Amino acid sequence: MFRRRKVDKDIEQESPHSFDIETFHKELLYLVSNSEDLVLRTIINGDQSIAVTYFDDMVNATSMQDSIIRPLEEADGEVNYRKIKDTINIAKLTVTNSINDVVDNLVNGTAYIFREGDTHGILADVSDKGTRALEKAETESLVFGPKISFTESITKNLNLIRSNINDPKLCVETYTIGARTKKKVQMVYIKDIAEEENVNTFRQRITEIEVDSIVDSTVLAQMIEDNSLTFFPQFITTELPDRCTISLLHGKIAVLVDRSPTAIIGPSTFMNFFESTEDIYMRWNMGTFLRMIRFVAIFFSILLTPAYVAVLTYHYEVIPSALLVSLGQSRSNVPFPPVFEALLLEFIIELLREAGARLPTKVGQTMGIVGGIVIGQASVQAGFTSNILIIIIAISALGSFTAPSYAIGTAVRIIRFPIIVMAGLYGGVGIMFCFCFLLIHLLKITTLGRPYLSPIYPFRFSDLKYSLFRLPYQYLVKRPVSNHPMDQMRIPLKKAKQKKDVDE
């Protein structure tokens, strides 16, 4: 469990460590639990003894030898901590004399160098963290637009954002979270666009977290969200730098976590989870059409199967007579009530989806396709279900996968189960009860204190062109009002006067 703490402004001064090499080594071994991969190397240069300590499996051996060891061995004259900074060939150097600071940096791949008897030492970053090359996005595949994705290196991720936004107003704030495993967290925003209240809320929630470790950015998102009990995600987590870039330019805030290949974007509304960067790269009418398809697909995914259960259980009169005959023939050999039949097939679909996601790629694709065909055909022949329900379940499953966000697609699949149960118990009344309950729940959710259903509630007509549909670029004069941007104009005022602004 984690808890939020009040940040104390008065930080106690850490006591310096001993600068006798032997005593320092004993202090260090005690703090790292006598770890055998800790290396303490002593370099004798004239009458001077220079200690270099590091974890052997965390540093780059070539950088250590060429940039630190050899220059120190070949140095002339006195080598104090000021001279060390000019001697070694490392860009990132920090002066310290705190034993706790030394330990915190050693476990992150930093080497510590000091001359025996000196007052301070030097921390040199020679880390060799295993990172993969820039690759194509896995979970957010696109047809148009950049295909590159974030990696596990927070430095590379920030470089990707800066290469897209070469604006001096791009602000980066760095924090360290974790009592045991300290993780670097960076909050990124454009200073004259992002609203200060949103920035302060993000900053407060990040700094108030007290936890032993943060494994991934998705874990951090759960810790800082407004409502932890809802199924609906309140922050977008994306592996696409261009989506992060577009969000920053709209007045949102991004958070990067070291060793995590995804970024957190907030505040995020319900509509944002159905937007794709591909909509922007396509022509406006095509992008609008695809967004409409997603909204209709999600609506069908939630209500189509419950409607089937409700109609067959309580409302036969709404079925056309021609369809009623074929439906009766299809269900003539099914011994189960419609609600059990629907729940059984939904559960089988979830099993196939989960098995396909966990198996190796080629095997998983085969398992999903062949398994669905075989199980569906066998279920019909065995009399467990009807042909019509197979079609309805397939449409519902496809609808949930149209959402660009995996998290919102999963939430839709989960909430479908209680709606099916209520449809089996109370028919159309049960479906309407669940729909109203779901709507009230969405109205109550907030993200960083902002309404989750914006721009539907509170209604902002000018923001519909960024969420429900997309207009040509000459009409996108202002940034989304829902983000409360400080600089509202996307087009300079002189040029904006020459264009028709649909915001009014």
Coordinates of C-alpha atoms in Angstrom, one line a residue:
M1 CA 0.0 0.0 0.0
F2 CA 1.0 3.6 -0.5
R3 CA 0.1 6.7 1.3
R4 CA 0.5 10.4 0.6
R5 CA 2.7 12.4 2.9
K6 CA 3.1 16.1 3.6
V7 CA 6.3 17.3 2.1
D8 CA 8.5 19.0 4.7
K9 CA 10.3 22.1 3.5
D10 CA 13.0 21.9 6.1
I11 CA 15.2 19.0 4.9
E12 CA 17.8 17.8 7.4
Q13 CA 21.4 18.2 6.4
E14 CA 22.9 14.7 5.9
S15 CA 26.1 14.0 7.7
P16 CA 29.3 13.7 5.6
H17 CA 31.0 10.3 5.3
S18 CA 34.5 9.5 6.4
F19 CA 37.2 10.4 3.8
D20 CA 39.6 7.8 5.0
I21 CA 39.4 5.1 2.3
E22 CA 39.3 2.1 4.6
T23 CA 36.7 3.6 7.0
F24 CA 34.6 4.8 4.0
H25 CA 34.6 1.3 2.5
K26 CA 33.3 -0.2 5.8
E27 CA 30.5 2.4 6.0
L28 CA 29.6 1.7 2.4
L29 CA 29.5 -2.1 2.8
Y30 CA 27.3 -1.8 5.8
L31 CA 24.8 0.4 3.9
V32 CA 24.7 -2.0 0.9
S33 CA 24.4 -5.1 3.0
N34 CA 27.9 -6.3 2.1
S35 CA 26.9 -6.7 -1.5
E36 CA 29.6 -8.6 -3.4
D37 CA 29.3 -6.7 -6.7
L38 CA 30.4 -3.5 -5.0
V39 CA 33.9 -2.5 -6.3
L40 CA 36.3 -0.2 -4.5
R41 CA 39.4 0.5 -6.6
T42 CA 42.3 2.5 -5.2
I43 CA 44.5 4.5 -7.6
I44 CA 47.9 5.5 -6.3
N45 CA 49.1 8.7 -8.1
G46 CA 52.4 9.8 -6.5
D47 CA 51.7 10.2 -2.8
Q48 CA 47.9 10.5 -3.3
S49 CA 45.4 7.8 -2.9
I50 CA 42.2 8.1 -5.0
A51 CA 39.3 5.8 -4.4
V52 CA 36.8 4.9 -7.1
T53 CA 33.8 2.8 -6.1
Y54 CA 30.9 1.5 -8.1
F55 CA 28.6 -1.5 -8.7
D56 CA 30.3 -3.7 -11.2
D57 CA 27.1 -4.8 -13.0
M58 CA 25.6 -1.3 -13.3
V59 CA 28.4 0.7 -15.1
N60 CA 29.7 0.7 -18.6
A61 CA 33.2 -0.9 -18.4
T62 CA 34.6 1.0 -21.4
S63 CA 33.5 4.4 -20.0
M64 CA 34.8 3.5 -16.6
Q65 CA 38.3 2.5 -17.9
D66 CA 38.7 5.2 -20.6
S67 CA 37.0 8.1 -19.0
I68 CA 37.8 7.7 -15.3
I69 CA 40.5 5.2 -14.4
R70 CA 43.1 6.0 -17.1
P71 CA 42.8 9.9 -16.8
L72 CA 43.2 9.6 -13.0
E73 CA 46.3 7.3 -13.4
E74 CA 47.9 9.7 -15.9
A75 CA 47.0 13.0 -14.0
D76 CA 49.9 15.2 -13.0
G77 CA 50.2 17.1 -9.7
E78 CA 47.6 17.3 -6.9
V79 CA 44.2 15.8 -7.7
N80 CA 41.5 17.2 -5.4
Y81 CA 37.8 17.1 -6.1
R82 CA 38.0 20.3 -8.2
K83 CA 40.8 18.9 -10.2
I84 CA 39.0 15.6 -10.7
K85 CA 36.1 17.4 -12.5
D86 CA 38.6 18.7 -15.0
T87 CA 40.5 15.4 -15.4
I88 CA 37.8 12.8 -16.1
N89 CA 35.9 12.8 -19.3
I90 CA 32.3 12.5 -18.1
A91 CA 29.6 15.0 -18.9
K92 CA 27.3 14.5 -15.9
L93 CA 29.2 15.2 -12.6
T94 CA 28.0 16.1 -9.1
V95 CA 29.9 17.2 -6.0
T96 CA 28.8 15.6 -2.7
N97 CA 30.1 14.4 0.6
S98 CA 26.9 12.7 1.9
I99 CA 27.1 8.9 2.4
N100 CA 23.4 8.5 1.7
D101 CA 23.7 10.5 -1.5
V102 CA 26.6 8.3 -2.6
V103 CA 24.6 5.1 -1.9
D104 CA 21.5 6.4 -3.8
N105 CA 23.5 7.2 -6.9
L106 CA 25.7 4.0 -6.8
V107 CA 22.6 1.8 -7.2
N108 CA 21.7 3.8 -10.3
G109 CA 25.0 3.1 -12.1
T110 CA 27.0 6.1 -10.9
A111 CA 30.7 5.9 -9.9
Y112 CA 32.0 7.8 -6.8
I113 CA 35.5 9.3 -6.8
F114 CA 37.3 11.0 -4.0
R115 CA 40.9 11.6 -2.8
E116 CA 41.7 10.4 0.6
G117 CA 41.6 13.2 3.1
D118 CA 39.6 15.6 0.8
T119 CA 36.4 17.3 1.9
H120 CA 34.2 16.3 -1.0
G121 CA 34.0 13.7 -3.8
I122 CA 32.6 13.5 -7.3
L123 CA 29.7 11.4 -8.6
A124 CA 30.1 10.5 -12.3
D125 CA 27.3 9.0 -14.3
V126 CA 28.7 6.0 -16.2
S127 CA 25.5 3.9 -16.0
D128 CA 24.9 1.1 -18.5
K129 CA 21.1 0.6 -18.2
G130 CA 19.8 -2.0 -20.7
T131 CA 17.6 -0.1 -23.1
R132 CA 16.2 -1.2 -26.4
A133 CA 16.4 0.8 -29.7
L134 CA 13.5 2.9 -30.9
E135 CA 10.9 0.6 -32.3
K136 CA 7.4 0.6 -33.7
A137 CA 4.5 1.0 -31.3
E138 CA 3.0 -2.3 -30.2
T139 CA -0.4 -1.5 -28.6
E140 CA -1.2 1.7 -30.5
S141 CA -0.7 0.7 -34.1
L142 CA -1.3 3.3 -36.8
V143 CA -1.7 3.4 -40.6
F144 CA -0.7 7.1 -41.0
G145 CA 1.7 9.2 -39.0
P146 CA 5.0 8.5 -37.1
K147 CA 5.3 4.8 -35.9
I148 CA 8.1 5.4 -33.4
S149 CA 7.3 4.7 -29.7
F150 CA 8.7 5.5 -26.3
T151 CA 11.4 3.2 -24.7
E152 CA 12.3 2.3 -21.1
S153 CA 14.8 5.2 -21.0
I154 CA 13.4 8.4 -19.6
T155 CA 16.2 10.4 -21.2
K156 CA 15.3 9.0 -24.7
N157 CA 11.6 9.6 -24.1
L158 CA 12.3 13.3 -23.1
N159 CA 14.5 13.7 -26.2
L160 CA 11.6 12.4 -28.4
I161 CA 9.3 15.0 -26.9
R162 CA 11.8 17.8 -27.2
S163 CA 12.6 16.9 -30.8
N164 CA 8.9 17.3 -31.6
I165 CA 8.4 20.5 -29.5
N166 CA 11.5 22.7 -29.9
D167 CA 9.9 25.4 -27.8
P168 CA 12.0 27.1 -25.0
K169 CA 8.7 27.3 -23.0
L170 CA 8.7 23.5 -22.7
C171 CA 9.2 23.0 -18.9
V172 CA 10.5 19.8 -17.2
E173 CA 10.3 19.2 -13.5
T174 CA 12.1 16.2 -12.1
Y175 CA 11.1 14.3 -8.9
T176 CA 12.4 11.1 -7.2
I177 CA 9.8 8.7 -5.8
G178 CA 10.3 5.5 -3.8
A179 CA 11.7 4.8 -0.4
R180 CA 13.6 1.7 -1.5
T181 CA 13.7 1.7 -5.3
K182 CA 14.1 5.4 -6.2
K183 CA 12.5 6.2 -9.6
K184 CA 13.0 9.4 -11.5
V185 CA 9.7 11.0 -12.5
Q186 CA 9.5 14.0 -14.9
M187 CA 6.5 16.2 -15.4
V188 CA 6.5 17.9 -18.8
Y189 CA 4.3 20.8 -19.9
I190 CA 4.4 24.0 -21.9
K191 CA 4.6 26.8 -19.4
D192 CA 2.5 29.5 -21.2
I193 CA -0.1 27.0 -22.3
A194 CA -0.8 24.6 -19.5
E195 CA -3.0 26.0 -16.7
E196 CA -1.2 26.6 -13.5
E197 CA -3.9 24.9 -11.4
N198 CA -3.6 21.7 -13.4
V199 CA 0.2 21.8 -13.0
N200 CA 0.0 22.4 -9.3
T201 CA -2.5 19.6 -8.8
F202 CA -0.2 17.2 -10.7
R203 CA 2.8 18.4 -8.8
Q204 CA 1.1 18.0 -5.4
R205 CA -0.1 14.5 -6.0
I206 CA 3.3 13.3 -7.3
T207 CA 5.3 14.8 -4.4
E208 CA 2.8 13.6 -1.8
I209 CA 3.2 9.9 -2.8
E210 CA 5.0 7.8 -0.2
V211 CA 5.7 4.3 -1.4
D212 CA 8.6 1.8 -1.4
S213 CA 8.7 1.5 -5.2
I214 CA 6.9 2.5 -8.5
V215 CA 7.2 -0.2 -11.1
D216 CA 5.7 1.6 -14.1
S217 CA 3.9 4.8 -15.1
T218 CA 0.6 2.9 -15.1
V219 CA 1.1 2.3 -11.4
L220 CA 1.8 5.9 -10.8
A221 CA -1.4 6.9 -12.7
Q222 CA -3.4 4.7 -10.3
M223 CA -1.8 6.4 -7.3
I224 CA -2.7 10.0 -8.4
E225 CA -6.1 9.5 -9.9
D226 CA -9.2 11.0 -8.4
N227 CA -11.3 7.9 -8.0
S228 CA -9.6 4.5 -7.5
L229 CA -12.8 2.5 -7.4
T230 CA -14.2 3.1 -10.8
F231 CA -13.5 0.8 -13.9
F232 CA -12.9 3.8 -16.1
P233 CA -9.3 5.1 -16.5
Q234 CA -8.8 8.7 -15.6
F235 CA -5.4 9.3 -17.3
I236 CA -4.3 8.3 -20.8
T237 CA -1.2 6.2 -20.9
T238 CA 0.4 6.3 -24.3
E239 CA 3.5 4.9 -26.0
L240 CA 3.3 7.4 -28.9
P241 CA 5.5 10.5 -28.6
D242 CA 3.3 12.3 -31.2
R243 CA 0.2 11.8 -29.1
C244 CA 2.0 13.2 -26.2
T245 CA 3.2 16.2 -28.3
I246 CA -0.4 17.0 -29.5
S247 CA -1.7 16.8 -25.9
L248 CA 1.0 19.2 -24.6
L249 CA 0.2 21.7 -27.4
H250 CA -3.5 21.5 -26.4
G251 CA -2.7 22.4 -22.8
K252 CA -2.3 19.0 -21.1
I253 CA 0.5 17.7 -18.9
A254 CA 2.6 14.6 -19.5
V255 CA 4.5 12.6 -16.9
L256 CA 7.4 10.3 -17.7
V257 CA 8.7 7.5 -15.4
D258 CA 12.1 6.0 -15.7
R259 CA 12.2 2.4 -17.0
S260 CA 8.6 2.8 -18.3
P261 CA 7.8 2.9 -22.0
T262 CA 4.5 4.8 -21.6
A263 CA 3.7 8.4 -20.7
I264 CA 0.8 9.6 -18.5
I265 CA -1.3 12.4 -20.0
G266 CA -3.8 14.5 -18.0
P267 CA -6.3 15.8 -17.4
S268 CA -8.0 13.3 -19.7
T269 CA -11.7 13.2 -20.5
F270 CA -13.9 10.2 -21.5
M271 CA -13.9 11.4 -25.1
N272 CA -10.1 11.5 -25.2
F273 CA -10.0 7.7 -24.9
F274 CA -11.7 7.3 -28.3
E275 CA -9.4 9.7 -30.1
S276 CA -6.5 8.5 -32.2
T277 CA -3.6 10.6 -33.6
E278 CA -4.5 8.9 -36.9
D279 CA -7.6 11.0 -37.0
I280 CA -5.4 14.1 -37.3
Y281 CA -3.2 12.7 -40.0
M282 CA -6.2 11.8 -42.2
R283 CA -8.5 14.3 -43.9
W284 CA -11.0 15.8 -41.6
N285 CA -14.1 14.1 -43.0
M286 CA -12.4 10.7 -42.8
G287 CA -11.2 11.3 -39.3
T288 CA -14.7 12.4 -38.3
F289 CA -16.2 9.2 -39.8
L290 CA -13.8 7.0 -37.9
R291 CA -14.5 8.7 -34.6
M292 CA -18.3 8.2 -35.2
I293 CA -17.6 4.5 -36.0
R294 CA -15.8 4.1 -32.7
F295 CA -18.6 5.7 -30.6
V296 CA -21.3 3.6 -32.4
A297 CA -19.2 0.5 -31.9
I298 CA -18.8 1.1 -28.2
F299 CA -22.5 1.8 -27.8
F300 CA -23.3 -1.5 -29.6
S301 CA -20.6 -3.4 -27.5
I302 CA -22.3 -2.3 -24.3
L303 CA -26.0 -2.7 -25.2
L304 CA -26.3 -5.3 -28.0
T305 CA -25.9 -8.5 -25.9
P306 CA -28.1 -7.2 -23.0
A307 CA -30.7 -6.2 -25.6
Y308 CA -30.7 -9.7 -27.0
V309 CA -31.2 -11.2 -23.5
A310 CA -34.0 -8.7 -22.6
V311 CA -35.9 -9.2 -25.8
L312 CA -35.8 -13.0 -25.7
T313 CA -36.7 -13.0 -22.0
Y314 CA -39.4 -10.4 -21.7
H315 CA -40.1 -8.5 -24.9
Y316 CA -40.9 -10.9 -27.7
E317 CA -43.4 -8.5 -29.2
V318 CA -40.6 -6.1 -30.5
I319 CA -39.1 -8.9 -32.7
P320 CA -40.4 -8.8 -36.3
S321 CA -42.4 -12.0 -37.1
A322 CA -40.1 -13.1 -39.9
L323 CA -37.1 -12.9 -37.6
L324 CA -39.0 -14.5 -34.7
V325 CA -39.4 -17.7 -36.6
S326 CA -35.7 -18.1 -37.5
L327 CA -34.8 -17.1 -33.9
G328 CA -37.1 -19.7 -32.5
Q329 CA -35.6 -22.4 -34.7
S330 CA -32.1 -21.3 -33.8
R331 CA -32.9 -21.6 -30.0
S332 CA -35.1 -24.7 -30.3
N333 CA -32.2 -27.0 -29.1
V334 CA -30.7 -24.6 -26.5
P335 CA -31.6 -25.8 -22.9
F336 CA -30.4 -22.7 -21.2
P337 CA -32.1 -19.4 -20.6
P338 CA -30.8 -16.4 -22.7
V339 CA -29.0 -14.8 -19.8
F340 CA -26.9 -17.9 -19.0
E341 CA -26.3 -18.5 -22.7
A342 CA -25.0 -14.9 -23.2
L343 CA -22.8 -15.0 -20.1
L344 CA -21.3 -18.3 -21.1
L345 CA -20.3 -17.1 -24.6
E346 CA -19.0 -13.7 -23.2
F347 CA -16.9 -15.7 -20.7
I348 CA -15.5 -17.9 -23.5
I349 CA -14.7 -14.8 -25.6
E350 CA -12.7 -13.4 -22.7
L351 CA -10.9 -16.6 -22.2
L352 CA -9.8 -16.6 -25.9
R353 CA -8.8 -13.0 -25.7
E354 CA -6.7 -13.5 -22.6
A355 CA -5.1 -16.7 -23.9
G356 CA -4.3 -15.0 -27.2
A357 CA -2.6 -12.1 -25.4
R358 CA -0.5 -14.3 -23.2
L359 CA 0.7 -16.9 -25.7
P360 CA 3.6 -16.1 -28.1
T361 CA 2.5 -13.9 -31.0
K362 CA 2.2 -16.4 -33.8
V363 CA 0.6 -19.0 -31.6
G364 CA -1.7 -16.4 -30.0
Q365 CA -3.1 -15.3 -33.4
T366 CA -3.8 -18.9 -34.4
M367 CA -5.4 -19.6 -31.0
G368 CA -7.7 -16.6 -31.3
I369 CA -8.9 -17.4 -34.9
V370 CA -9.1 -21.2 -34.8
G371 CA -10.3 -21.3 -31.2
G372 CA -13.1 -18.9 -31.9
I373 CA -14.3 -20.7 -35.0
V374 CA -14.0 -24.2 -33.5
I375 CA -15.6 -23.3 -30.2
G376 CA -18.4 -21.3 -31.8
Q377 CA -19.3 -24.0 -34.3
A378 CA -19.1 -26.7 -31.7
S379 CA -21.3 -24.7 -29.3
V380 CA -24.0 -24.4 -31.9
Q381 CA -23.9 -28.0 -32.9
A382 CA -24.0 -29.2 -29.3
G383 CA -27.0 -27.0 -28.5
F384 CA -25.3 -24.7 -26.0
T385 CA -26.1 -21.6 -27.9
S386 CA -27.8 -20.2 -31.0
N387 CA -26.3 -18.9 -34.3
I388 CA -27.7 -15.4 -33.8
L389 CA -26.1 -15.0 -30.4
I390 CA -22.7 -16.0 -31.9
I391 CA -23.1 -13.1 -34.3
I392 CA -24.1 -10.7 -31.6
I393 CA -21.3 -11.7 -29.3
A394 CA -18.8 -11.3 -32.2
I395 CA -20.1 -7.8 -33.0
S396 CA -19.9 -6.8 -29.3
A397 CA -16.3 -8.1 -29.0
L398 CA -15.3 -6.3 -32.2
G399 CA -16.9 -3.1 -30.9
S400 CA -14.8 -3.1 -27.7
F401 CA -11.6 -3.5 -29.7
T402 CA -12.3 -0.3 -31.8
A403 CA -11.3 1.9 -29.0
P404 CA -7.7 3.2 -29.4
S405 CA -7.1 2.9 -25.7
Y406 CA -6.7 -0.7 -24.4
A407 CA -7.8 0.5 -20.9
I408 CA -11.2 1.9 -21.9
G409 CA -11.8 -1.2 -24.1
T410 CA -11.3 -3.4 -21.1
A411 CA -13.6 -1.3 -18.9
V412 CA -16.3 -1.6 -21.6
R413 CA -16.0 -5.4 -21.6
I414 CA -16.3 -5.6 -17.8
I415 CA -19.3 -3.4 -17.4
R416 CA -21.1 -5.5 -20.1
F417 CA -21.5 -8.4 -17.6
P418 CA -23.6 -6.7 -14.9
I419 CA -25.8 -5.1 -17.6
I420 CA -26.4 -8.6 -19.1
V421 CA -27.4 -9.9 -15.6
M422 CA -29.8 -7.0 -15.1
A423 CA -31.3 -7.5 -18.6
G424 CA -32.0 -11.2 -17.7
L425 CA -33.6 -10.2 -14.4
Y426 CA -35.6 -7.1 -15.3
G427 CA -35.5 -6.8 -19.1
G428 CA -35.5 -3.4 -20.7
V429 CA -36.1 -1.8 -17.3
G430 CA -32.9 -3.4 -16.0
I431 CA -30.9 -2.1 -19.1
M432 CA -32.2 1.5 -18.6
F433 CA -31.4 1.3 -14.8
C434 CA -27.8 0.3 -15.6
F435 CA -27.5 2.9 -18.4
C436 CA -28.7 5.7 -16.0
F437 CA -26.5 4.5 -13.2
L438 CA -23.5 4.4 -15.6
L439 CA -24.3 7.9 -16.8
I440 CA -24.6 9.3 -13.3
H441 CA -21.3 7.6 -12.4
L442 CA -19.5 9.2 -15.3
L443 CA -20.9 12.6 -14.4
K444 CA -19.4 12.2 -10.9
I445 CA -16.0 11.2 -12.0
T446 CA -13.3 13.9 -12.2
T447 CA -9.8 13.9 -13.6
L448 CA -7.4 16.3 -11.8
G449 CA -10.5 17.9 -10.5
R450 CA -11.9 18.5 -14.0
P451 CA -15.2 17.0 -15.3
Y452 CA -14.7 13.6 -16.9
L453 CA -17.5 14.0 -19.4
S454 CA -16.4 17.4 -20.8
P455 CA -17.3 18.8 -23.3
I456 CA -20.6 17.0 -23.0
Y457 CA -21.0 18.0 -19.4
P458 CA -20.5 20.9 -18.8
F459 CA -21.5 21.4 -22.4
R460 CA -18.9 23.3 -24.5
F461 CA -19.9 23.5 -28.1
S462 CA -16.5 24.8 -29.3
D463 CA -14.7 21.7 -28.0
L464 CA -16.8 19.2 -29.9
K465 CA -14.6 19.8 -33.0
Y466 CA -11.7 18.3 -30.9
S467 CA -13.6 15.3 -29.5
L468 CA -16.8 14.2 -31.1
F469 CA -15.8 15.1 -34.6
R470 CA -12.9 17.0 -36.4
L471 CA -13.1 20.1 -38.6
P472 CA -10.7 21.4 -41.2
Y473 CA -7.6 23.0 -39.7
Q474 CA -8.6 26.5 -40.7
Y475 CA -11.5 26.3 -38.2
L476 CA -9.3 25.1 -35.3
V477 CA -8.4 28.6 -34.2
K478 CA -8.6 28.1 -30.4
R479 CA -7.3 25.3 -28.2
P480 CA -9.8 23.1 -26.3
V481 CA -11.5 25.2 -23.6
S482 CA -11.9 22.1 -21.4
N483 CA -8.1 22.1 -20.8
H484 CA -8.2 25.7 -19.6
P485 CA -5.1 26.7 -21.6
M486 CA -3.5 30.0 -20.7
D487 CA -2.7 30.8 -24.4
Q488 CA -6.0 30.0 -26.0
M489 CA -5.1 30.8 -29.6
R490 CA -3.5 28.2 -31.9
I491 CA -3.4 30.7 -34.7
P492 CA -2.0 34.3 -34.2
L493 CA -4.7 36.9 -33.8
K494 CA -3.9 38.7 -37.0
K495 CA -4.4 35.5 -39.0
A496 CA -7.3 34.3 -36.9
K497 CA -9.3 37.4 -37.9
Q498 CA -9.0 36.4 -41.5
K499 CA -10.6 33.0 -40.8
K500 CA -14.0 31.9 -39.8
D501 CA -13.9 30.8 -36.2
V502 CA -16.7 28.3 -35.3
D503 CA -16.0 28.8 -31.6
E504 CA -18.4 31.7 -31.4

